[in-house]
PDB file of C-alpha atoms and ligand atoms in Angstrom:
ATOM      1  CA  MET A  44     -20.295  -4.581  12.061  1.00 95.00           C
ATOM      2  CA  ASN A  45     -23.625  -5.056  10.351  1.00 97.00           C
ATOM      3  CA  LEU A  46     -23.658  -5.523   6.691  1.00 98.00           C
ATOM      4  CA  ILE A  47     -26.385  -5.671   3.978  1.00 98.00           C
ATOM      5  CA  ILE A  48     -25.807  -7.860   0.664  1.00 98.00           C
ATOM      6  CA  LEU A  49     -27.840  -7.570  -2.297  1.00 98.00           C
ATOM      7  CA  GLY A  50     -27.776  -9.194  -5.609  1.00 97.00           C
ATOM      8  CA  ALA A  51     -30.001 -10.743  -8.342  1.00 95.00           C
ATOM      9  CA  PRO A  52     -30.877 -14.453  -7.527  1.00 94.00           C
ATOM     10  CA  GLY A  53     -27.915 -16.740  -8.326  1.00 93.00           C
ATOM     11  CA  SER A  54     -25.547 -13.803  -7.621  1.00 96.00           C
ATOM     12  CA  GLY A  55     -23.962 -15.948  -4.901  1.00 96.00           C
ATOM     13  CA  LYS A  56     -25.160 -13.832  -2.004  1.00 96.00           C
ATOM     14  CA  GLY A  57     -26.278 -16.678   0.276  1.00 97.00           C
ATOM     15  CA  THR A  58     -23.162 -18.283  -0.268  1.00 97.00           C
ATOM     16  CA  GLN A  59     -21.039 -15.036   0.401  1.00 98.00           C
ATOM     17  CA  ALA A  60     -23.290 -13.962   3.389  1.00 98.00           C
ATOM     18  CA  GLN A  61     -22.581 -17.341   4.933  1.00 98.00           C
ATOM     19  CA  ALA A  62     -18.712 -17.016   4.182  1.00 98.00           C
ATOM     20  CA  LEU A  63     -18.620 -13.370   5.638  1.00 98.00           C
ATOM     21  CA  ALA A  64     -20.769 -14.385   8.691  1.00 98.00           C
ATOM     22  CA  GLU A  65     -18.138 -17.022   9.530  1.00 97.00           C
ATOM     23  CA  LYS A  66     -15.306 -14.889   8.980  1.00 97.00           C
ATOM     24  CA  LEU A  67     -16.492 -11.692  10.539  1.00 97.00           C
ATOM     25  CA  LYS A  68     -18.648 -13.298  13.479  1.00 97.00           C
ATOM     26  CA  LEU A  69     -21.769 -12.180  12.355  1.00 97.00           C
ATOM     27  CA  ARG A  70     -25.218 -13.432  12.585  1.00 96.00           C
ATOM     28  CA  HIS A  71     -26.521 -14.601   8.950  1.00 97.00           C
ATOM     29  CA  VAL A  72     -29.972 -13.414   8.780  1.00 97.00           C
ATOM     30  CA  SER A  73     -31.348 -14.802   5.445  1.00 97.00           C
ATOM     31  CA  THR A  74     -35.242 -14.075   4.949  1.00 97.00           C
ATOM     32  CA  GLY A  75     -35.338 -16.643   2.192  1.00 96.00           C
ATOM     33  CA  GLU A  76     -33.841 -19.417   4.405  1.00 96.00           C
ATOM     34  CA  LEU A  77     -36.279 -18.427   7.485  1.00 95.00           C
ATOM     35  CA  LEU A  78     -39.236 -18.583   4.981  1.00 96.00           C
ATOM     36  CA  ARG A  79     -38.244 -21.964   3.591  1.00 96.00           C
ATOM     37  CA  GLU A  80     -37.914 -23.356   7.118  1.00 95.00           C
ATOM     38  CA  ALA A  81     -41.404 -22.294   7.818  1.00 95.00           C
ATOM     39  CA  VAL A  82     -42.759 -23.945   4.608  1.00 96.00           C
ATOM     40  CA  ALA A  83     -40.516 -27.237   5.533  1.00 97.00           C
ATOM     41  CA  LYS A  84     -42.057 -27.304   9.090  1.00 97.00           C
ATOM     42  CA  LYS A  85     -45.524 -26.327   7.870  1.00 97.00           C
ATOM     43  CA  THR A  86     -46.076 -23.584  10.247  1.00 94.00           C
ATOM     44  CA  GLU A  87     -49.214 -21.158   9.558  1.00 93.00           C
ATOM     45  CA  ILE A  88     -46.713 -18.698   8.043  1.00 92.00           C
ATOM     46  CA  GLY A  89     -45.049 -21.474   5.757  1.00 95.00           C
ATOM     47  CA  LYS A  90     -48.610 -22.518   4.556  1.00 96.00           C
ATOM     48  CA  GLN A  91     -49.392 -18.861   3.899  1.00 94.00           C
ATOM     49  CA  VAL A  92     -46.035 -18.349   1.846  1.00 96.00           C
ATOM     50  CA  GLU A  93     -45.697 -21.498  -0.194  1.00 97.00           C
ATOM     51  CA  SER A  94     -47.199 -20.532  -3.252  1.00 96.00           C
ATOM     52  CA  VAL A  95     -46.026 -17.159  -3.238  1.00 97.00           C
ATOM     53  CA  ILE A  96     -42.248 -18.574  -3.124  1.00 96.00           C
ATOM     54  CA  THR A  97     -42.832 -21.016  -5.721  1.00 95.00           C
ATOM     55  CA  LYS A  98     -44.194 -18.284  -8.292  1.00 95.00           C
ATOM     56  CA  GLY A  99     -41.079 -16.138  -7.480  1.00 94.00           C
ATOM     57  CA  ASP A 100     -43.121 -13.099  -5.958  1.00 96.00           C
ATOM     58  CA  LEU A 101     -42.435 -11.462  -2.837  1.00 97.00           C
ATOM     59  CA  VAL A 102     -44.119 -12.229   0.512  1.00 97.00           C
ATOM     60  CA  SER A 103     -45.764  -9.550   2.452  1.00 97.00           C
ATOM     61  CA  ASP A 104     -43.796  -6.709   3.829  1.00 97.00           C
ATOM     62  CA  GLU A 105     -45.301  -7.067   7.151  1.00 96.00           C
ATOM     63  CA  LEU A 106     -44.783 -10.804   7.441  1.00 95.00           C
ATOM     64  CA  VAL A 107     -40.817 -10.219   6.611  1.00 96.00           C
ATOM     65  CA  MET A 108     -40.508  -7.454   9.132  1.00 96.00           C
ATOM     66  CA  GLN A 109     -41.709  -9.894  11.793  1.00 93.00           C
ATOM     67  CA  LEU A 110     -38.921 -12.197  11.025  1.00 92.00           C
ATOM     68  CA  ILE A 111     -36.147  -9.492  10.823  1.00 94.00           C
ATOM     69  CA  GLU A 112     -36.976  -7.446  13.751  1.00 94.00           C
ATOM     70  CA  PRO A 113     -35.944  -9.909  16.360  1.00 92.00           C
ATOM     71  CA  ALA A 114     -32.948 -11.148  14.338  1.00 91.00           C
ATOM     72  CA  VAL A 115     -31.280  -7.533  14.137  1.00 92.00           C
ATOM     73  CA  THR A 116     -32.180  -6.137  17.753  1.00 89.00           C
ATOM     74  CA  GLU A 117     -32.343  -9.088  20.095  1.00 87.00           C
ATOM     75  CA  PHE A 118     -29.035 -10.244  21.422  1.00 85.00           C
ATOM     76  CA  LYS A 119     -28.023 -12.379  24.279  1.00 88.00           C
ATOM     77  CA  PRO A 120     -24.877 -11.742  26.255  1.00 88.00           C
ATOM     78  CA  ASP A 121     -23.604 -15.462  25.250  1.00 93.00           C
ATOM     79  CA  ASP A 122     -24.432 -14.895  21.281  1.00 92.00           C
ATOM     80  CA  PRO A 123     -21.181 -15.310  19.395  1.00 92.00           C
ATOM     81  CA  TRP A 124     -21.994 -12.485  17.112  1.00 94.00           C
ATOM     82  CA  GLU A 125     -20.572  -9.164  16.577  1.00 92.00           C
ATOM     83  CA  GLY A 126     -23.248  -7.978  14.408  1.00 95.00           C
ATOM     84  CA  TRP A 127     -25.435  -9.144  11.332  1.00 97.00           C
ATOM     85  CA  ILE A 128     -25.446  -9.526   7.903  1.00 98.00           C
ATOM     86  CA  LEU A 129     -28.877  -9.212   6.123  1.00 98.00           C
ATOM     87  CA  ASP A 130     -29.068 -11.527   3.176  1.00 98.00           C
ATOM     88  CA  GLY A 131     -32.428 -11.181   0.981  1.00 96.00           C
ATOM     89  CA  PHE A 132     -33.578  -8.332   2.745  1.00 98.00           C
ATOM     90  CA  PRO A 133     -34.624  -5.531   2.289  1.00 98.00           C
ATOM     91  CA  ARG A 134     -36.244  -6.435  -1.200  1.00 98.00           C
ATOM     92  CA  ASN A 135     -38.308  -3.197  -1.953  1.00 98.00           C
ATOM     93  CA  GLY A 136     -38.518   0.408  -1.051  1.00 98.00           C
ATOM     94  CA  LYS A 137     -41.072  -0.391   1.652  1.00 98.00           C
ATOM     95  CA  GLN A 138     -38.830  -2.768   3.387  1.00 98.00           C
ATOM     96  CA  ALA A 139     -35.825  -0.570   2.999  1.00 98.00           C
ATOM     97  CA  ASP A 140     -38.001   2.455   4.743  1.00 97.00           C
ATOM     98  CA  ALA A 141     -39.371  -0.096   7.428  1.00 97.00           C
ATOM     99  CA  LEU A 142     -35.517  -1.132   8.238  1.00 97.00           C
ATOM    100  CA  GLU A 143     -34.384   2.455   8.404  1.00 96.00           C
ATOM    101  CA  ASP A 144     -36.942   3.279  11.071  1.00 96.00           C
ATOM    102  CA  LEU A 145     -36.132   0.079  12.962  1.00 96.00           C
ATOM    103  CA  LEU A 146     -32.595   0.847  13.017  1.00 95.00           C
ATOM    104  CA  SER A 147     -32.813   4.449  13.705  1.00 94.00           C
ATOM    105  CA  SER A 148     -35.182   3.675  16.732  1.00 94.00           C
ATOM    106  CA  LYS A 149     -32.386   1.481  18.138  1.00 91.00           C
ATOM    107  CA  ARG A 150     -29.668   3.582  17.156  1.00 92.00           C
ATOM    108  CA  VAL A 151     -27.979   0.788  15.100  1.00 93.00           C
ATOM    109  CA  THR A 152     -25.887   1.609  12.291  1.00 94.00           C
ATOM    110  CA  VAL A 153     -25.116  -0.390   8.882  1.00 97.00           C
ATOM    111  CA  GLU A 154     -21.292  -0.237   7.877  1.00 97.00           C
ATOM    112  CA  GLY A 155     -21.499  -1.272   4.534  1.00 97.00           C
ATOM    113  CA  VAL A 156     -23.943  -2.673   1.592  1.00 98.00           C
ATOM    114  CA  ILE A 157     -22.358  -5.100  -0.785  1.00 98.00           C
ATOM    115  CA  VAL A 158     -23.812  -5.703  -4.241  1.00 98.00           C
ATOM    116  CA  LEU A 159     -23.085  -8.666  -6.090  1.00 98.00           C
ATOM    117  CA  GLU A 160     -23.184  -8.102  -9.949  1.00 96.00           C
ATOM    118  CA  VAL A 161     -23.530 -11.183 -12.498  1.00 95.00           C
ATOM    119  CA  ASP A 162     -25.079 -11.421 -16.078  1.00 90.00           C
ATOM    120  CA  PRO A 163     -28.377 -12.824 -16.374  1.00 85.00           C
ATOM    121  CA  GLU A 164     -26.936 -15.760 -18.395  1.00 86.00           C
ATOM    122  CA  VAL A 165     -24.630 -16.551 -15.606  1.00 89.00           C
ATOM    123  CA  VAL A 166     -27.701 -16.540 -13.207  1.00 89.00           C
ATOM    124  CA  VAL A 167     -29.834 -18.760 -15.272  1.00 86.00           C
ATOM    125  CA  ASP A 168     -26.798 -21.390 -15.621  1.00 87.00           C
ATOM    126  CA  ARG A 169     -26.139 -21.343 -11.836  1.00 89.00           C
ATOM    127  CA  LEU A 170     -29.739 -21.458 -10.716  1.00 90.00           C
ATOM    128  CA  ALA A 171     -30.428 -24.476 -13.238  1.00 87.00           C
ATOM    129  CA  LYS A 172     -27.675 -26.298 -11.445  1.00 89.00           C
ATOM    130  CA  ARG A 173     -29.026 -25.519  -8.047  1.00 87.00           C
ATOM    131  CA  GLY A 174     -32.483 -27.041  -8.515  1.00 85.00           C
ATOM    132  CA  ARG A 175     -34.347 -25.330  -5.586  1.00 90.00           C
ATOM    133  CA  ASP A 176     -38.090 -25.423  -6.027  1.00 90.00           C
ATOM    134  CA  ASP A 177     -38.123 -21.939  -7.000  1.00 92.00           C
ATOM    135  CA  ASP A 178     -35.396 -22.365  -9.705  1.00 91.00           C
ATOM    136  CA  THR A 179     -37.761 -23.364 -12.464  1.00 91.00           C
ATOM    137  CA  PRO A 180     -36.862 -21.154 -15.686  1.00 89.00           C
ATOM    138  CA  GLU A 181     -40.297 -19.509 -15.378  1.00 90.00           C
ATOM    139  CA  THR A 182     -39.818 -18.580 -11.858  1.00 92.00           C
ATOM    140  CA  VAL A 183     -36.349 -17.585 -12.482  1.00 91.00           C
ATOM    141  CA  ARG A 184     -37.516 -15.026 -15.087  1.00 91.00           C
ATOM    142  CA  ASN A 185     -39.971 -13.765 -12.825  1.00 94.00           C
ATOM    143  CA  ARG A 186     -37.400 -13.453  -9.690  1.00 94.00           C
ATOM    144  CA  LEU A 187     -35.041 -11.385 -12.141  1.00 94.00           C
ATOM    145  CA  GLU A 188     -37.841  -9.224 -13.112  1.00 95.00           C
ATOM    146  CA  VAL A 189     -38.833  -8.640  -9.283  1.00 96.00           C
ATOM    147  CA  TYR A 190     -35.211  -7.873  -8.566  1.00 96.00           C
ATOM    148  CA  GLU A 191     -34.756  -5.367 -11.274  1.00 95.00           C
ATOM    149  CA  ALA A 192     -38.048  -3.818 -10.753  1.00 97.00           C
ATOM    150  CA  GLU A 193     -38.388  -3.568  -6.822  1.00 97.00           C
ATOM    151  CA  THR A 194     -35.024  -4.299  -5.419  1.00 97.00           C
ATOM    152  CA  ARG A 195     -32.457  -2.448  -7.552  1.00 96.00           C
ATOM    153  CA  PRO A 196     -34.017   0.968  -7.042  1.00 97.00           C
ATOM    154  CA  ILE A 197     -33.289   0.615  -3.338  1.00 97.00           C
ATOM    155  CA  LEU A 198     -29.740   1.316  -4.468  1.00 97.00           C
ATOM    156  CA  ASP A 199     -30.356   4.884  -5.128  1.00 95.00           C
ATOM    157  CA  LEU A 200     -31.304   5.518  -1.502  1.00 93.00           C
ATOM    158  CA  TYR A 201     -28.303   3.439  -0.337  1.00 97.00           C
ATOM    159  CA  GLU A 202     -25.796   5.193  -2.340  1.00 97.00           C
ATOM    160  CA  GLN A 203     -26.837   8.373  -0.523  1.00 97.00           C
ATOM    161  CA  ARG A 204     -26.560   6.851   2.735  1.00 95.00           C
ATOM    162  CA  TYR A 205     -24.041   4.128   3.266  1.00 97.00           C
ATOM    163  CA  ASP A 206     -20.987   2.933   1.876  1.00 97.00           C
ATOM    164  CA  VAL A 207     -21.945   0.741  -1.145  1.00 98.00           C
ATOM    165  CA  TYR A 208     -19.513  -1.800  -2.750  1.00 98.00           C
ATOM    166  CA  TYR A 209     -20.192  -3.224  -6.111  1.00 98.00           C
ATOM    167  CA  VAL A 210     -18.491  -6.568  -6.579  1.00 98.00           C
ATOM    168  CA  ASP A 211     -18.191  -8.734  -9.675  1.00 97.00           C
ATOM    169  CA  GLY A 212     -20.142 -11.973  -8.569  1.00 96.00           C
ATOM    170  CA  SER A 213     -19.132 -14.158 -11.550  1.00 95.00           C
ATOM    171  CA  GLN A 214     -15.459 -14.562 -10.003  1.00 95.00           C
ATOM    172  CA  SER A 215     -14.725 -17.850  -8.086  1.00 95.00           C
ATOM    173  CA  ILE A 216     -16.647 -18.067  -4.644  1.00 97.00           C
ATOM    174  CA  GLY A 217     -13.206 -17.555  -2.786  1.00 98.00           C
ATOM    175  CA  ASP A 218     -12.121 -14.392  -4.973  1.00 98.00           C
ATOM    176  CA  VAL A 219     -15.467 -12.784  -4.412  1.00 98.00           C
ATOM    177  CA  THR A 220     -15.108 -13.169  -0.535  1.00 98.00           C
ATOM    178  CA  GLU A 221     -11.554 -11.877  -0.632  1.00 98.00           C
ATOM    179  CA  GLU A 222     -12.556  -8.932  -2.568  1.00 98.00           C
ATOM    180  CA  ILE A 223     -15.085  -8.061  -0.338  1.00 98.00           C
ATOM    181  CA  LEU A 224     -12.967  -8.148   2.815  1.00 98.00           C
ATOM    182  CA  GLY A 225     -10.394  -6.119   1.342  1.00 98.00           C
ATOM    183  CA  LEU A 226     -13.009  -3.411   0.637  1.00 97.00           C
ATOM    184  CA  LEU A 227     -14.323  -3.606   4.098  1.00 96.00           C
ATOM    185  CA  THR A 228     -11.151  -3.301   6.033  1.00 84.00           C
TER     186      THR A 228
HETATM  187  P1  LIG B  86     -34.042 -16.226  -1.556  1.00 95.80           P
HETATM  188  O1  LIG B  86     -33.601 -17.301  -0.635  1.00 95.80           O
HETATM  189  O2  LIG B  86     -33.567 -14.757  -0.840  1.00 95.80           O
HETATM  190  O3  LIG B  86     -33.659 -16.073  -2.998  1.00 95.80           O
HETATM  191  O4  LIG B  86     -35.472 -15.664  -1.319  1.00 95.80           O
HETATM  192  C1  LIG B  86     -36.420 -16.877  -1.955  1.00 95.80           C
HETATM  193  C2  LIG B  86     -38.114 -16.335  -1.938  1.00 95.80           C
HETATM  194  O5  LIG B  86     -38.217 -15.960  -0.642  1.00 95.80           O
HETATM  195  C3  LIG B  86     -38.070 -15.183  -2.760  1.00 95.80           C
HETATM  196  O6  LIG B  86     -38.358 -15.449  -4.081  1.00 95.80           O
HETATM  197  C4  LIG B  86     -39.446 -14.608  -2.186  1.00 95.80           C
HETATM  198  O7  LIG B  86     -40.480 -15.268  -2.579  1.00 95.80           O
HETATM  199  C5  LIG B  86     -39.026 -15.018  -0.676  1.00 95.80           C
HETATM  200  N1  LIG B  86     -38.372 -13.929   0.192  1.00 95.80           N
HETATM  201  C6  LIG B  86     -37.192 -14.066   0.655  1.00 95.80           C
HETATM  202  N2  LIG B  86     -36.852 -12.632   1.340  1.00 95.80           N
HETATM  203  C7  LIG B  86     -37.986 -11.759   0.994  1.00 95.80           C
HETATM  204  C8  LIG B  86     -38.025 -10.407   1.550  1.00 95.80           C
HETATM  205  N3  LIG B  86     -37.294  -9.853   2.075  1.00 95.80           N
HETATM  206  N4  LIG B  86     -39.441 -10.170   1.008  1.00 95.80           N
HETATM  207  C9  LIG B  86     -40.469 -10.676   0.347  1.00 95.80           C
HETATM  208  N5  LIG B  86     -40.101 -12.068  -0.057  1.00 95.80           N
HETATM  209  C10 LIG B  86     -38.895 -12.638   0.262  1.00 95.80           C
END
């Protein structure tokens, strides 16, 4: 099964993607995590993206596609996964189009798109508690704006193309996971 999970920063998409990946034997592909690893390891890519992430802007589409392509198309026979869940990707229309092209060229399908919905006040409260480098109030505001302006519009396309499931992300972690699993089966 291949899934995409979308939601504003602080909606819990990383947590839910991790839980669903374990339950459904999916590879958890988080572009944010991959980028943060690159920053921590001080790779060339890491050096290029550090200030962009700290501001809460989006890193270049080309760079993100380089991370995504092998993760969604390359599988080894002994991999434990039976598909993938994309967390934090796509983030804008260009990335959504690039993903469509990539998947159709490999004849890969997406079985569902999960959208976690939360009120902005809940988001701000959750992120203040998490305290990542890009969780400062100013950066959070920018990340919420980027989500509304760039990411949410992808849903118009996805509603025409895929099964899109909207879930209330302000419930407890376990309840959100249960609801999603119920919707998928
Ligand atoms: P996340 O962990 O998904 O909240 O991502 C943290 C940060 O990494 C974002 O605010 C962006 O700066 C960057 N990032 C993650 N995924 C993407 C993506 N698909 N496209 C561009 N930038 C991304």
